[in-house]
Amino acid sequence: MVALTACAFVLSVTGCQLNGSVSPSPTPSGEPPRPFTVMSTDSVRVTDPAAITDAASAVVSLNVFQRLMTADPGQSVLKPDAARDCIFTSTTIYSCTLNEGLTFHNGHPLTASDVKFSIQRATRLNVAGSSTSMLSSLRRIETPDEQTVRFLLSRPDTQFAWALASPAASIVDEEVYPQDDVRPPTESVVGSGPFAVAHRDERSLLLTRHGTYVGRNPAQMQALEYRTVPDSASIEDAMANGKVDVVWRGLNAA
């Protein structure tokens, strides 16, 4: 599934590789340092997490948005992210308590109401090929207060927590995102994740560190660029000229 195929790449960027000291990439004398650069032939087509169906677009979801739960790279154990803790209080009730001080990149507070809105919106849009299908056991969401989200399930579902770690369960600002439509990629991207979108065009996605992020995977570098190129030859040229730090999908077998 797209949610988990992209997860290993994205979480290694925010969690593993960035937990140490990361120096700016070297550039010719007199030029400002370029951001840490990831290059691929896969382009980002969708920025609304409820509508993501491909691995490259999941780069946006998993870096720019938060979910209640997350998984460390290469691990099969879930950990809280936007949530402080989540637990089954019965076989069909899953309750989460949010971290305090959560904010979106636009400064709006992130509350239980945003979580409810986001997940109900994803299930309502029900975009084919997205990770929304993982939420099929969800019957109702309750928010008894601003910090508590209670999921009532239609049946016992031991995999429901994984659904809350998938792109479709990404939390969006209910004051910004439309309830019944997919937000087009030409509009601003507003999340609460470790990175915020600073610039986007057809070939480049520039992410900058979200300094007030509260969660499991804070970014340890100031900027990250995801750059799309047309073919393996372009990637090889960038490698030869020191213009890329990580290649993800796109090099040919040779």
Short mmCIF file of C-alpha atoms in Angstrom, two decimals:
data_model
loop_
_atom_site.label_atom_id
_atom_site.label_comp_id
_atom_site.label_asym_id
_atom_site.label_seq_id
_atom_site.Cartn_x
_atom_site.Cartn_y
_atom_site.Cartn_z
CA MET A 1 0.00 0.00 0.00
CA VAL A 2 1.16 3.52 -0.84
CA ALA A 3 1.01 4.61 2.80
CA LEU A 4 3.67 2.20 3.89
CA THR A 5 5.85 2.04 0.76
CA ALA A 6 6.58 5.77 1.07
CA CYS A 7 6.82 5.62 4.84
CA ALA A 8 10.26 4.00 4.96
CA PHE A 9 11.74 6.74 2.76
CA VAL A 10 10.04 9.68 4.42
CA LEU A 11 10.49 8.67 8.03
CA SER A 12 14.15 7.90 7.40
CA VAL A 13 14.50 11.48 6.22
CA THR A 14 12.84 13.03 9.26
CA GLY A 15 13.72 10.45 11.86
CA CYS A 16 16.90 8.49 11.20
CA GLN A 17 19.13 10.50 8.92
CA LEU A 18 18.28 13.83 10.52
CA ASN A 19 18.66 12.96 14.17
CA GLY A 20 22.39 13.59 13.94
CA SER A 21 24.16 16.78 12.98
CA VAL A 22 23.52 17.61 9.32
CA SER A 23 25.72 20.17 7.58
CA PRO A 24 24.55 22.27 4.61
CA SER A 25 25.43 20.73 1.25
CA PRO A 26 28.66 22.16 -0.20
CA THR A 27 28.43 24.60 -3.11
CA PRO A 28 30.95 26.53 -5.20
CA SER A 29 32.57 29.41 -3.34
CA GLY A 30 30.34 32.45 -2.99
CA GLU A 31 27.04 30.61 -3.49
CA PRO A 32 24.61 30.03 -0.61
CA PRO A 33 24.40 26.41 0.56
CA ARG A 34 21.71 24.42 -1.21
CA PRO A 35 19.15 22.52 0.84
CA PHE A 36 19.47 18.78 1.43
CA THR A 37 18.24 17.44 -1.90
CA VAL A 38 16.31 14.27 -2.68
CA MET A 39 15.96 13.46 -6.39
CA SER A 40 13.50 11.16 -8.13
CA THR A 41 11.75 10.58 -11.44
CA ASP A 42 8.44 10.30 -9.54
CA SER A 43 6.57 13.61 -9.42
CA VAL A 44 4.30 14.85 -6.65
CA ARG A 45 0.82 14.97 -8.18
CA VAL A 46 -1.43 15.45 -5.15
CA THR A 47 -0.98 17.52 -2.00
CA ASP A 48 -4.31 16.85 -0.29
CA PRO A 49 -3.58 13.85 1.99
CA ALA A 50 -7.12 12.52 1.68
CA ALA A 51 -6.58 11.98 -2.06
CA ILE A 52 -3.07 10.53 -2.19
CA THR A 53 -2.71 7.33 -4.21
CA ASP A 54 0.99 7.34 -5.18
CA ALA A 55 4.24 7.07 -3.24
CA ALA A 56 5.75 10.40 -4.39
CA SER A 57 2.71 12.38 -3.24
CA ALA A 58 2.88 10.54 0.07
CA VAL A 59 6.20 12.36 0.59
CA VAL A 60 4.10 15.49 1.16
CA SER A 61 1.62 13.77 3.43
CA LEU A 62 4.15 12.08 5.68
CA ASN A 63 6.47 15.09 6.03
CA VAL A 64 4.04 18.01 6.07
CA PHE A 65 1.06 16.55 7.94
CA GLN A 66 0.71 14.72 11.24
CA ARG A 67 -1.33 11.70 12.09
CA LEU A 68 -2.28 10.44 15.52
CA MET A 69 0.09 7.48 15.11
CA THR A 70 3.34 6.78 13.26
CA ALA A 71 5.91 4.01 12.80
CA ASP A 72 9.69 4.31 12.92
CA PRO A 73 11.56 3.23 9.75
CA GLY A 74 11.77 -0.53 9.39
CA GLN A 75 9.70 -1.09 12.52
CA SER A 76 6.34 -2.83 12.91
CA VAL A 77 5.46 -1.06 16.16
CA LEU A 78 3.27 2.03 16.15
CA LYS A 79 4.11 5.09 18.23
CA PRO A 80 2.03 8.20 19.01
CA ASP A 81 2.75 11.34 16.99
CA ALA A 82 0.06 14.03 17.29
CA ALA A 83 -1.38 11.87 20.05
CA ARG A 84 0.14 11.58 23.51
CA ASP A 85 -1.34 8.11 23.77
CA CYS A 86 -3.97 5.92 22.13
CA ILE A 87 -5.57 2.81 23.61
CA PHE A 88 -8.44 0.39 23.10
CA THR A 89 -10.81 0.96 26.02
CA SER A 90 -12.99 -1.88 24.71
CA THR A 91 -12.92 -4.16 21.68
CA THR A 92 -14.67 -1.50 19.57
CA ILE A 93 -13.62 1.80 21.18
CA TYR A 94 -10.22 3.34 20.46
CA SER A 95 -9.45 6.50 22.41
CA CYS A 96 -6.65 9.01 21.77
CA THR A 97 -5.42 11.95 23.83
CA LEU A 98 -3.67 14.72 21.89
CA ASN A 99 -0.37 16.32 22.79
CA GLU A 100 -0.68 19.82 24.18
CA GLY A 101 0.44 22.81 22.14
CA LEU A 102 -0.22 21.37 18.66
CA THR A 103 -0.41 24.02 15.94
CA PHE A 104 -0.77 24.10 12.17
CA HIS A 105 1.81 25.87 10.03
CA ASN A 106 -0.53 28.88 9.76
CA GLY A 107 -0.59 29.25 13.57
CA HIS A 108 -4.08 27.83 14.10
CA PRO A 109 -4.36 25.46 17.07
CA LEU A 110 -4.85 21.77 16.26
CA THR A 111 -7.66 20.27 18.34
CA ALA A 112 -9.76 17.13 18.50
CA SER A 113 -12.29 18.87 16.26
CA ASP A 114 -9.69 19.05 13.45
CA VAL A 115 -8.93 15.34 13.86
CA LYS A 116 -12.62 14.44 13.63
CA PHE A 117 -13.12 16.72 10.63
CA SER A 118 -10.08 15.32 8.81
CA ILE A 119 -10.93 11.64 9.16
CA GLN A 120 -14.63 12.10 8.46
CA ARG A 121 -13.68 14.17 5.42
CA ALA A 122 -11.36 11.44 4.13
CA THR A 123 -14.03 8.76 4.50
CA ARG A 124 -16.61 11.02 2.86
CA LEU A 125 -14.35 11.77 -0.13
CA ASN A 126 -13.40 8.06 -0.31
CA VAL A 127 -10.87 8.54 -3.10
CA ALA A 128 -10.26 5.29 -4.98
CA GLY A 129 -6.77 3.91 -4.39
CA SER A 130 -6.15 5.98 -1.26
CA SER A 131 -5.59 4.55 2.21
CA THR A 132 -9.16 5.48 3.21
CA SER A 133 -10.15 1.83 2.84
CA MET A 134 -8.16 1.09 6.01
CA LEU A 135 -10.78 3.09 7.95
CA SER A 136 -13.64 0.80 6.91
CA SER A 137 -14.41 -0.32 10.47
CA LEU A 138 -15.02 3.25 11.67
CA ARG A 139 -18.63 3.92 12.68
CA ARG A 140 -18.50 7.22 14.56
CA ILE A 141 -16.07 9.73 16.09
CA GLU A 142 -16.66 11.50 19.38
CA THR A 143 -14.74 14.49 20.79
CA PRO A 144 -15.72 14.93 24.45
CA ASP A 145 -13.13 17.72 24.80
CA GLU A 146 -10.45 19.51 22.76
CA GLN A 147 -7.77 16.94 23.63
CA THR A 148 -9.72 13.68 23.31
CA VAL A 149 -10.78 11.76 20.20
CA ARG A 150 -12.82 8.60 20.60
CA PHE A 151 -13.30 6.22 17.66
CA LEU A 152 -16.31 3.89 17.81
CA LEU A 153 -15.88 0.91 15.51
CA SER A 154 -18.48 -1.28 13.86
CA ARG A 155 -16.46 -4.41 14.64
CA PRO A 156 -13.26 -5.39 16.44
CA ASP A 157 -10.34 -4.21 14.30
CA THR A 158 -6.83 -4.84 15.61
CA GLN A 159 -5.36 -2.97 12.63
CA PHE A 160 -7.28 0.26 13.19
CA ALA A 161 -4.27 2.02 14.74
CA TRP A 162 -2.38 1.43 11.48
CA ALA A 163 -5.22 3.17 9.65
CA LEU A 164 -4.57 6.21 11.83
CA ALA A 165 -0.93 6.20 10.67
CA SER A 166 -1.84 6.23 6.96
CA PRO A 167 -1.94 9.33 4.69
CA ALA A 168 -5.74 9.49 4.62
CA ALA A 169 -5.74 9.97 8.40
CA SER A 170 -3.52 13.05 8.12
CA ILE A 171 -4.85 15.98 10.13
CA VAL A 172 -5.85 19.10 8.17
CA ASP A 173 -7.06 22.50 9.35
CA GLU A 174 -10.86 22.48 9.23
CA GLU A 175 -10.81 26.25 8.71
CA VAL A 176 -8.83 25.82 5.48
CA TYR A 177 -9.71 22.52 3.80
CA PRO A 178 -13.07 22.06 2.04
CA GLN A 179 -15.37 19.49 3.58
CA ASP A 180 -16.61 17.86 0.39
CA ASP A 181 -13.90 18.52 -2.20
CA VAL A 182 -10.25 17.65 -2.73
CA ARG A 183 -8.04 20.71 -2.23
CA PRO A 184 -6.22 21.33 -5.55
CA PRO A 185 -2.40 21.26 -5.60
CA THR A 186 -2.39 24.90 -6.72
CA GLU A 187 -3.64 25.92 -3.26
CA SER A 188 -1.44 26.31 -0.19
CA VAL A 189 -0.60 23.18 1.82
CA VAL A 190 -1.35 23.56 5.55
CA GLY A 191 -0.31 20.81 7.93
CA SER A 192 1.29 20.47 11.35
CA GLY A 193 4.15 18.10 10.51
CA PRO A 194 7.91 18.54 10.96
CA PHE A 195 8.21 20.37 7.63
CA ALA A 196 6.13 23.13 6.00
CA VAL A 197 5.87 23.73 2.25
CA ALA A 198 7.88 26.84 1.39
CA HIS A 199 7.68 26.53 -2.40
CA ARG A 200 6.26 24.15 -4.97
CA ASP A 201 6.33 23.99 -8.77
CA GLU A 202 6.21 21.21 -11.35
CA ARG A 203 9.76 20.07 -10.63
CA SER A 204 10.51 21.07 -7.07
CA LEU A 205 9.04 20.82 -3.60
CA LEU A 206 10.91 22.88 -1.00
CA LEU A 207 10.20 22.04 2.63
CA THR A 208 11.37 24.08 5.62
CA ARG A 209 11.53 23.10 9.26
CA HIS A 210 8.37 23.70 11.33
CA GLY A 211 9.88 25.08 14.50
CA THR A 212 6.85 24.61 16.75
CA TYR A 213 6.18 21.00 15.72
CA VAL A 214 5.14 18.80 18.65
CA GLY A 215 5.47 15.08 17.95
CA ARG A 216 7.76 12.10 17.55
CA ASN A 217 9.80 13.11 14.48
CA PRO A 218 11.07 16.72 14.65
CA ALA A 219 13.19 17.78 11.68
CA GLN A 220 16.85 18.39 12.44
CA MET A 221 17.63 20.35 9.28
CA GLN A 222 16.28 23.69 8.18
CA ALA A 223 15.35 22.79 4.61
CA LEU A 224 14.76 19.79 2.36
CA GLU A 225 14.12 19.84 -1.38
CA TYR A 226 12.39 17.04 -3.29
CA ARG A 227 13.31 17.51 -6.94
CA THR A 228 11.78 15.63 -9.89
CA VAL A 229 13.81 14.99 -13.05
CA PRO A 230 12.75 13.27 -16.29
CA ASP A 231 15.15 10.31 -16.43
CA SER A 232 18.05 8.37 -14.95
CA ALA A 233 20.60 10.33 -17.01
CA SER A 234 19.54 13.55 -15.30
CA ILE A 235 20.01 11.94 -11.89
CA GLU A 236 23.44 10.60 -12.88
CA ASP A 237 24.49 14.07 -14.01
CA ALA A 238 23.32 15.58 -10.71
CA MET A 239 25.28 12.92 -8.81
CA ALA A 240 28.43 13.64 -10.80
CA ASN A 241 28.10 17.38 -10.11
CA GLY A 242 27.26 17.08 -6.41
CA LYS A 243 23.75 18.46 -6.78
CA VAL A 244 21.89 15.68 -4.97
CA ASP A 245 22.23 13.99 -1.56
CA VAL A 246 19.74 11.11 -1.86
CA VAL A 247 18.28 9.36 -4.90
CA TRP A 248 14.89 7.74 -4.43
CA ARG A 249 13.45 5.82 -7.40
CA GLY A 250 14.60 6.59 -10.92
CA LEU A 251 18.10 5.21 -11.51
CA ASN A 252 18.19 2.53 -14.19
CA ALA A 253 19.71 -0.86 -13.54
CA ALA A 254 23.10 0.06 -14.96
#
